[in-house]
mmCIF file of C-alpha atoms in Angstrom:
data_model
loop_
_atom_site.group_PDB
_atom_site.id
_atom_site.type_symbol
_atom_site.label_atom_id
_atom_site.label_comp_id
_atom_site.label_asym_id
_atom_site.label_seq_id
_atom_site.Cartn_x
_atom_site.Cartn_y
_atom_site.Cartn_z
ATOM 1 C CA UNK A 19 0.000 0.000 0.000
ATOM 2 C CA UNK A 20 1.890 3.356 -0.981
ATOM 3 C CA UNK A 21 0.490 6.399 0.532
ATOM 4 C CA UNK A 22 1.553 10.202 -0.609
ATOM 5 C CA UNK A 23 2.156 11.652 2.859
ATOM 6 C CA UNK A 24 2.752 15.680 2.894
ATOM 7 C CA UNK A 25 3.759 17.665 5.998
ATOM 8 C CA UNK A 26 3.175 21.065 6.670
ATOM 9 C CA UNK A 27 4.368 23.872 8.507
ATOM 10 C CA UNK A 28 6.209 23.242 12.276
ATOM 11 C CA UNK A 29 5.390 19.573 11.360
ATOM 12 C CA UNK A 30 7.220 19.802 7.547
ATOM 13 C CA UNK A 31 10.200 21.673 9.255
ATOM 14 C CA UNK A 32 10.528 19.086 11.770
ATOM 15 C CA UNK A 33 10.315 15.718 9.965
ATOM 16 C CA UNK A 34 12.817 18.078 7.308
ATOM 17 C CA UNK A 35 10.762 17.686 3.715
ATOM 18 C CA UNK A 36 7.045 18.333 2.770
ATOM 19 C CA UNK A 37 6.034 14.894 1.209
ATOM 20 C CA UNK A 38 7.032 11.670 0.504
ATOM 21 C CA UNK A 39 5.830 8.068 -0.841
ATOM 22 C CA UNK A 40 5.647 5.672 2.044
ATOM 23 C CA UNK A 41 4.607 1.830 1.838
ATOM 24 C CA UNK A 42 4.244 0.895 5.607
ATOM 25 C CA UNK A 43 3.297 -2.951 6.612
ATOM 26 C CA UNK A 44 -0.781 -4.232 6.491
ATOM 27 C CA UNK A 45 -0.558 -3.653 10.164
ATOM 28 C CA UNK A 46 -0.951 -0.054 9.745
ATOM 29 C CA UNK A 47 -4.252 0.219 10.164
ATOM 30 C CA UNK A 48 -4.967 3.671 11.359
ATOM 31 C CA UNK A 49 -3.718 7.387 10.844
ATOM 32 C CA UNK A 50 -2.744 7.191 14.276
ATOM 33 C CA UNK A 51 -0.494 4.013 13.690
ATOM 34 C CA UNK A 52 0.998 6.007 10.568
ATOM 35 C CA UNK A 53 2.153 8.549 13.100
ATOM 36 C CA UNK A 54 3.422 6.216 15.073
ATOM 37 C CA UNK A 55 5.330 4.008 12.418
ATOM 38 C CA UNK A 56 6.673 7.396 10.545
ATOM 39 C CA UNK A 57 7.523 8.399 14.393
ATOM 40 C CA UNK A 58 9.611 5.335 15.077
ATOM 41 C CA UNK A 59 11.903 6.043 11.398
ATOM 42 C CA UNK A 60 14.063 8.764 12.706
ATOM 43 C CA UNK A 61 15.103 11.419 15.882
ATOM 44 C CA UNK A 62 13.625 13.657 13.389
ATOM 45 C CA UNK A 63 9.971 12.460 13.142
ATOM 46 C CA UNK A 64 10.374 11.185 16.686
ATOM 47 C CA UNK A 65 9.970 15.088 17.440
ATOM 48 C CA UNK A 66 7.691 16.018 14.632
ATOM 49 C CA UNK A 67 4.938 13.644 16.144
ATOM 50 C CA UNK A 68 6.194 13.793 19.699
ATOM 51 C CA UNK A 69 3.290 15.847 21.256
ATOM 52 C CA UNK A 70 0.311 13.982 19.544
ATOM 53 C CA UNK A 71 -2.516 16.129 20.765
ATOM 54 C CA UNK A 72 -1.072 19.479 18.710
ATOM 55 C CA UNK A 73 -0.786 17.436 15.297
ATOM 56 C CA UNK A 74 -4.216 17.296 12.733
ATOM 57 C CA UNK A 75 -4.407 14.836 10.087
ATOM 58 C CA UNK A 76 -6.384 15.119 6.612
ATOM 59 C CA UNK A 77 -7.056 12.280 4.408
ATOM 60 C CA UNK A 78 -7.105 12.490 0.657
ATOM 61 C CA UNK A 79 -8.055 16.353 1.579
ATOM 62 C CA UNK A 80 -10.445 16.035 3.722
ATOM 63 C CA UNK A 81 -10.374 16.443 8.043
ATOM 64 C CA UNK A 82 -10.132 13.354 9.892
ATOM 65 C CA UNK A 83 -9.962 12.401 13.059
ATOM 66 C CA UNK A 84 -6.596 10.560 13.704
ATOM 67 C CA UNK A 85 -8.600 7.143 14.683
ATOM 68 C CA UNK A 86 -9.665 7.054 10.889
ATOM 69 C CA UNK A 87 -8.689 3.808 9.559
ATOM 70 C CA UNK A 88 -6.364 4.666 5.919
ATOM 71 C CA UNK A 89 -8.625 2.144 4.028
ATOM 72 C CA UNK A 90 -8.134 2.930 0.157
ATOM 73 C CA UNK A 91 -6.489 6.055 1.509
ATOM 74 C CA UNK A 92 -3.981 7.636 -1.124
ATOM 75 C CA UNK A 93 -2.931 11.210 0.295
ATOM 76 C CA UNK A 94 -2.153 11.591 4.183
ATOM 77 C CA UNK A 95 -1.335 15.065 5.479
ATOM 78 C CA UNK A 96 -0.457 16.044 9.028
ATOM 79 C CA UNK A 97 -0.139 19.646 9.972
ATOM 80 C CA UNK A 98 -0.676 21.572 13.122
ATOM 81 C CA UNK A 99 -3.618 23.635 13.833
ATOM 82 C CA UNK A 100 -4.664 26.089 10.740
ATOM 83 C CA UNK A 101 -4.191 29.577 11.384
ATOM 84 C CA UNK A 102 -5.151 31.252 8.389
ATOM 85 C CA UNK A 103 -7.605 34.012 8.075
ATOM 86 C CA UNK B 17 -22.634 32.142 -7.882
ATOM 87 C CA UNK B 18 -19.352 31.478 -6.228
ATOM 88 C CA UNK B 19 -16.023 32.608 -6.201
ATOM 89 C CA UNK B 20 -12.821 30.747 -3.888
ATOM 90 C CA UNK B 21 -9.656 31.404 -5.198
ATOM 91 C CA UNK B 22 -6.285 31.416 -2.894
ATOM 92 C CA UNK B 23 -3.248 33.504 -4.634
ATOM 93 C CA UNK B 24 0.395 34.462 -4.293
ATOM 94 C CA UNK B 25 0.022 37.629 -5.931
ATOM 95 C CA UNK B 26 -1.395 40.932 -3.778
ATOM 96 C CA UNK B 27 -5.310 41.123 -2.632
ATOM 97 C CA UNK B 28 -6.666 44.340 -3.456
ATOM 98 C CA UNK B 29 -9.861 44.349 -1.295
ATOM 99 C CA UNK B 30 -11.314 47.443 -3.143
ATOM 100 C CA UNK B 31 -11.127 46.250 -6.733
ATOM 101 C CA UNK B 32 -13.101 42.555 -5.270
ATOM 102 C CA UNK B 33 -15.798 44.685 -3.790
ATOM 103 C CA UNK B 34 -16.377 46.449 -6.871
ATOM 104 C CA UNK B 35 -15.727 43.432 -9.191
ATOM 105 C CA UNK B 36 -18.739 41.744 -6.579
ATOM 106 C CA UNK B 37 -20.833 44.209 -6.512
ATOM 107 C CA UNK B 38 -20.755 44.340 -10.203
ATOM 108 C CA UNK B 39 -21.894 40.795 -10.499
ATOM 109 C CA UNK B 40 -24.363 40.819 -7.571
ATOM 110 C CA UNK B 41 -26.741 43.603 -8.623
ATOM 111 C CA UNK B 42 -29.792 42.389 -7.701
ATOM 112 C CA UNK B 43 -28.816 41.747 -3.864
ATOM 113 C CA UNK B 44 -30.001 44.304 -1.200
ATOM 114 C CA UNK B 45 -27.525 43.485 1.503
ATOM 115 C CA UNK B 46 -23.886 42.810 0.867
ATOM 116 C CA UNK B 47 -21.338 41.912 3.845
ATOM 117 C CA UNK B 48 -17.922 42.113 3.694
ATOM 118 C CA UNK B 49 -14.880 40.803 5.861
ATOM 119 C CA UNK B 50 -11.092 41.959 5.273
ATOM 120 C CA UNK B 51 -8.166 40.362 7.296
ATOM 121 C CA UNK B 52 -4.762 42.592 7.069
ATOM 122 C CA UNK B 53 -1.246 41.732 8.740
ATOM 123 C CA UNK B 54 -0.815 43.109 11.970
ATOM 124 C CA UNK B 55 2.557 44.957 12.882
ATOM 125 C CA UNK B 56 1.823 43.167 16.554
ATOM 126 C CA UNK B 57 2.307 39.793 17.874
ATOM 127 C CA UNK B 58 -0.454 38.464 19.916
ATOM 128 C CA UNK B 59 -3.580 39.794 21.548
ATOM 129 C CA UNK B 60 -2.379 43.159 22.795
ATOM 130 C CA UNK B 61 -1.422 46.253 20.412
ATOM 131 C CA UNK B 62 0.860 47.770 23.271
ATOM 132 C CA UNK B 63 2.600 45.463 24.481
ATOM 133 C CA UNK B 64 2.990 42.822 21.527
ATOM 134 C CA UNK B 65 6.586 42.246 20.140
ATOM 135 C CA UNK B 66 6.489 43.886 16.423
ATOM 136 C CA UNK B 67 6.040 41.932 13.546
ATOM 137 C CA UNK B 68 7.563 42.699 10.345
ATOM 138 C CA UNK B 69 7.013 40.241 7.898
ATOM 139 C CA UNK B 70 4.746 36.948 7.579
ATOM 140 C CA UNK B 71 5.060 34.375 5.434
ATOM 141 C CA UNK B 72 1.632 31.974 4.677
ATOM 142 C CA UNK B 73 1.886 28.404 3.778
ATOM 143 C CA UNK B 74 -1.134 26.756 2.640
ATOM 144 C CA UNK B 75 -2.233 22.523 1.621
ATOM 145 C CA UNK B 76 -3.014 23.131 -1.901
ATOM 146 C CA UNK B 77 -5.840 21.329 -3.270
ATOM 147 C CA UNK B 78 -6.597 20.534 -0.112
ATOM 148 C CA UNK B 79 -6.724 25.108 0.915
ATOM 149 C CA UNK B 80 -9.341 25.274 -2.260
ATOM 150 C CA UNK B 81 -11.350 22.128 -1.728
ATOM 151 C CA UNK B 82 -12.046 23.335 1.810
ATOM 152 C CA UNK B 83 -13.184 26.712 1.001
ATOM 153 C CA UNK B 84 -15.442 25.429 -1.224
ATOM 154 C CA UNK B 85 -17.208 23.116 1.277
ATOM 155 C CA UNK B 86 -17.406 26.162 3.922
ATOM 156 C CA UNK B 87 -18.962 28.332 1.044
ATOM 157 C CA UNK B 88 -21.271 25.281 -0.178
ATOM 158 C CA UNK B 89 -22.519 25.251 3.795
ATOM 159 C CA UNK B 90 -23.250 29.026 3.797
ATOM 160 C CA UNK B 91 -25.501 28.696 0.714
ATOM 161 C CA UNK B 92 -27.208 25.961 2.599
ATOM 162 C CA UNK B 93 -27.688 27.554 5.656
ATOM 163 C CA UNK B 94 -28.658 30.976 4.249
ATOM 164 C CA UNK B 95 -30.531 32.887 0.805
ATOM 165 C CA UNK B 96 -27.147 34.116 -0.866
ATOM 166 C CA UNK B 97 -27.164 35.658 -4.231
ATOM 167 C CA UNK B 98 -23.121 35.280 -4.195
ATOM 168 C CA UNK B 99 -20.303 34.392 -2.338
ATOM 169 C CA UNK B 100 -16.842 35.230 -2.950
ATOM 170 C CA UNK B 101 -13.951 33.824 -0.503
ATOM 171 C CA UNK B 102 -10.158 34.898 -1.637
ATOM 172 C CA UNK B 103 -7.262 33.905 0.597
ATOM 173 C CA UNK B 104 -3.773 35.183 0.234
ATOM 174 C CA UNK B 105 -0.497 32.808 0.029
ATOM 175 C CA UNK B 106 3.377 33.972 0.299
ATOM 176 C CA UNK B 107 5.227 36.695 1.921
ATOM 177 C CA UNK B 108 3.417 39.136 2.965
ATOM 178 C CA UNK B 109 4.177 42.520 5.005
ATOM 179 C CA UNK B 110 2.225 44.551 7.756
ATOM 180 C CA UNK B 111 -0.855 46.047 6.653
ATOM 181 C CA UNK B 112 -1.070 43.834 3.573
ATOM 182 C CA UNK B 113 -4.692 42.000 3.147
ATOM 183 C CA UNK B 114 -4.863 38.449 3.963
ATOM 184 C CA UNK B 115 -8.273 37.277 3.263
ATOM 185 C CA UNK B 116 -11.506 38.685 1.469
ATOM 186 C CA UNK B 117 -14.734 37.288 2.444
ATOM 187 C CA UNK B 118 -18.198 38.905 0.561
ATOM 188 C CA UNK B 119 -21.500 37.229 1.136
ATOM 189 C CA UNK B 120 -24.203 39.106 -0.417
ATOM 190 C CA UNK B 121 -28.443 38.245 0.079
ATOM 191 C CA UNK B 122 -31.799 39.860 -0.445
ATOM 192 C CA UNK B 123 -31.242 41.354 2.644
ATOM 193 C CA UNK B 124 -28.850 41.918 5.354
ATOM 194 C CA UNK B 125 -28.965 39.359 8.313
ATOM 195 C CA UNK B 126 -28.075 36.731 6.032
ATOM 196 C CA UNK B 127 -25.284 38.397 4.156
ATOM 197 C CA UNK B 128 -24.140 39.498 7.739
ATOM 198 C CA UNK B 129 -24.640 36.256 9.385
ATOM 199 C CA UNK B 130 -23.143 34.071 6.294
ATOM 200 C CA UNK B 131 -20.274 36.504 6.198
ATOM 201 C CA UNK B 132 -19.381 35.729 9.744
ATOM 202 C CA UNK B 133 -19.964 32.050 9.878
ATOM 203 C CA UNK B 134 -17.381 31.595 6.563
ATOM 204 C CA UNK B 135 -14.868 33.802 8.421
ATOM 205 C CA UNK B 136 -15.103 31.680 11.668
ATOM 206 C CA UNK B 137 -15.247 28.725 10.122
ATOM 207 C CA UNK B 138 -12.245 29.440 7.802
ATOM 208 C CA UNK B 139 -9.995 30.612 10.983
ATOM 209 C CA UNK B 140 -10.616 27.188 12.275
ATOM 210 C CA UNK B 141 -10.835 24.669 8.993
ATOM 211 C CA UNK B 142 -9.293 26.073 6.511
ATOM 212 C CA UNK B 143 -5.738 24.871 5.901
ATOM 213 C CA UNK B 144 -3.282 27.677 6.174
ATOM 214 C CA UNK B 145 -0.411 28.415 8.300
ATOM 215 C CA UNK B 146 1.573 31.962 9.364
ATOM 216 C CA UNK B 147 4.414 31.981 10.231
ATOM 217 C CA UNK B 148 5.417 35.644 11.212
ATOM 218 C CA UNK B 149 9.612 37.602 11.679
ATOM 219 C CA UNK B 150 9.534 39.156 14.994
ATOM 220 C CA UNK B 151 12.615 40.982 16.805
ATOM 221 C CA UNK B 152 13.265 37.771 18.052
ATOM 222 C CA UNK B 153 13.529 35.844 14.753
ATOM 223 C CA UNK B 154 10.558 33.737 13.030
ATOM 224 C CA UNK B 155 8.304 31.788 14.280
ATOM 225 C CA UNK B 156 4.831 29.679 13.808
ATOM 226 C CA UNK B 157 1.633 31.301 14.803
ATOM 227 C CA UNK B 158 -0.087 29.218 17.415
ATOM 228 C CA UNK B 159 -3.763 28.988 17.245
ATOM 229 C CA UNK B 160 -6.355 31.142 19.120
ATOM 230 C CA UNK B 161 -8.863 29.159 21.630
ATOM 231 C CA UNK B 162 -10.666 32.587 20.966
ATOM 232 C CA UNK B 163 -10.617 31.307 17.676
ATOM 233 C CA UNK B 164 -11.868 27.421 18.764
ATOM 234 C CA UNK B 165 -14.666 29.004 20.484
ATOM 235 C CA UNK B 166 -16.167 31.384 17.566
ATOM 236 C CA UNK B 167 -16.710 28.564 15.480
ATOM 237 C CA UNK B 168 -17.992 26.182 17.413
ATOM 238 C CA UNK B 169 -20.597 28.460 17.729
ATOM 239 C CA UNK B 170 -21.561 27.799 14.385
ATOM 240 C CA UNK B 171 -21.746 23.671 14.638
ATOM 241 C CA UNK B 172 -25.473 23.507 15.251
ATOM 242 C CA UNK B 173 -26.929 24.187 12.073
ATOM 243 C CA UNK B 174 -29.200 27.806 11.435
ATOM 244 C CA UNK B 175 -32.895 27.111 11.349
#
């Protein structure tokens, strides 16, 4: 399963690009699980993810909670809260 | 009618009011919301640290799409002859216009009230991020509970 993950903002400055192609195992399930696999790659995603609650996910451009399961999922983003306007 | 666009190049606030006004001539009330830079960081004029630049990142695709479903919920909650929702992108520097946001109706409750909800809404869903040059270097803006609190005001939908 390859997923286009983008990063944005703190989070893309952080991990140290703004997207990637990813094929984690069939036991990530989850967006949350994502964040936790892409957490475990490197010191630098280790501290992109480390304070969970401050991180919002969107799948294929659309809000989700980070419980969504990826399914058929093809675009993951995680970003911080928006603060346009 | 609609309009979302998000752009790199300068907002001119003026020029969209007249360009919407020119379109929506039958509408008796027309509501409009500009957001400019600030010069200050924070909540208080005084005693903020100055700002002098701001640079805003946005999801694209993603920045579009979601304006589009917060305009597509005004026009369901209210009677709008036109909505027009322009964000800016890039560097920007104090003073310059951020966001335009025009809802126009028969009359004026709804223009007003649509034009609020789609600015409340946007501060809390719409993907964009500042990032602003203080005295004390650059840094992300966090976001407002203020801000949280606005638009949940919103989440039961308008009789």
């Amino acid at each position: 399963m390859a997923i286009h993950v983008l990063y944005f903002a703190s989070v893309k400055e952080k991990v140290g690009l703004g997207e990637e192609h990813v094929s984690p195992p069939a036991s990530v399930a989850t967006v949350s699980d994502l964040m936790d696999w892409l957490a475990a790659r490197s010191p630098k995603y280790a501290s992109a993810f480390a304070n969970r609650a401050t991180i919002k996910s969107a799948v294929d451009q659309t809000h989700v909670p980070l419980s969504t399961a990826l399914g058929e999922a093809r675009e993951v983003a995680f970003f911080p809260p928006v603060t346009g306007g | 009618m609609t309009t979302v666009r998000v752009q790199a190049g300068p907002l001119d606030p003026g020029a969209e009011l007249n360009a919407f006004l020119k379109d929506t001539p039958h509408a008796g009330g027309i509501a409009v919301f500009v957001g400019q830079m600030r010069d200050f960081k924070g909540a208080d004029r005084g005693t903020g640290e100055r700002v002098s630049a701001m640079t805003l990142e946005h999801y694209p695709g993603m920045a579009e799409r979601e304006l589009g479903v917060l305009v597509e919920e005004a026009k369901q909650r209210w009677r709008l002859d036109n909505v027009c929702v322009i964000h800016r992108t890039g560097e920007l520097l104090p003073s310059d216009p951020i966001v335009f946001v025009a809802a126009a109706s028969a009359h004026r409750a709804d223009a007003l009230e649509a034009c609020t909800f789609l600015i409340d809404w946007l501060k809390t869903k719409a993907p964009f991020w500042k990032k602003e040059t203080t005295t004390q270097g650059p840094h992300w803006v966090d976001a407002a509970r203020a801000d949280d609190i606005r638009a949940a005001r919103w989440e039961k939908p308008a009789n």
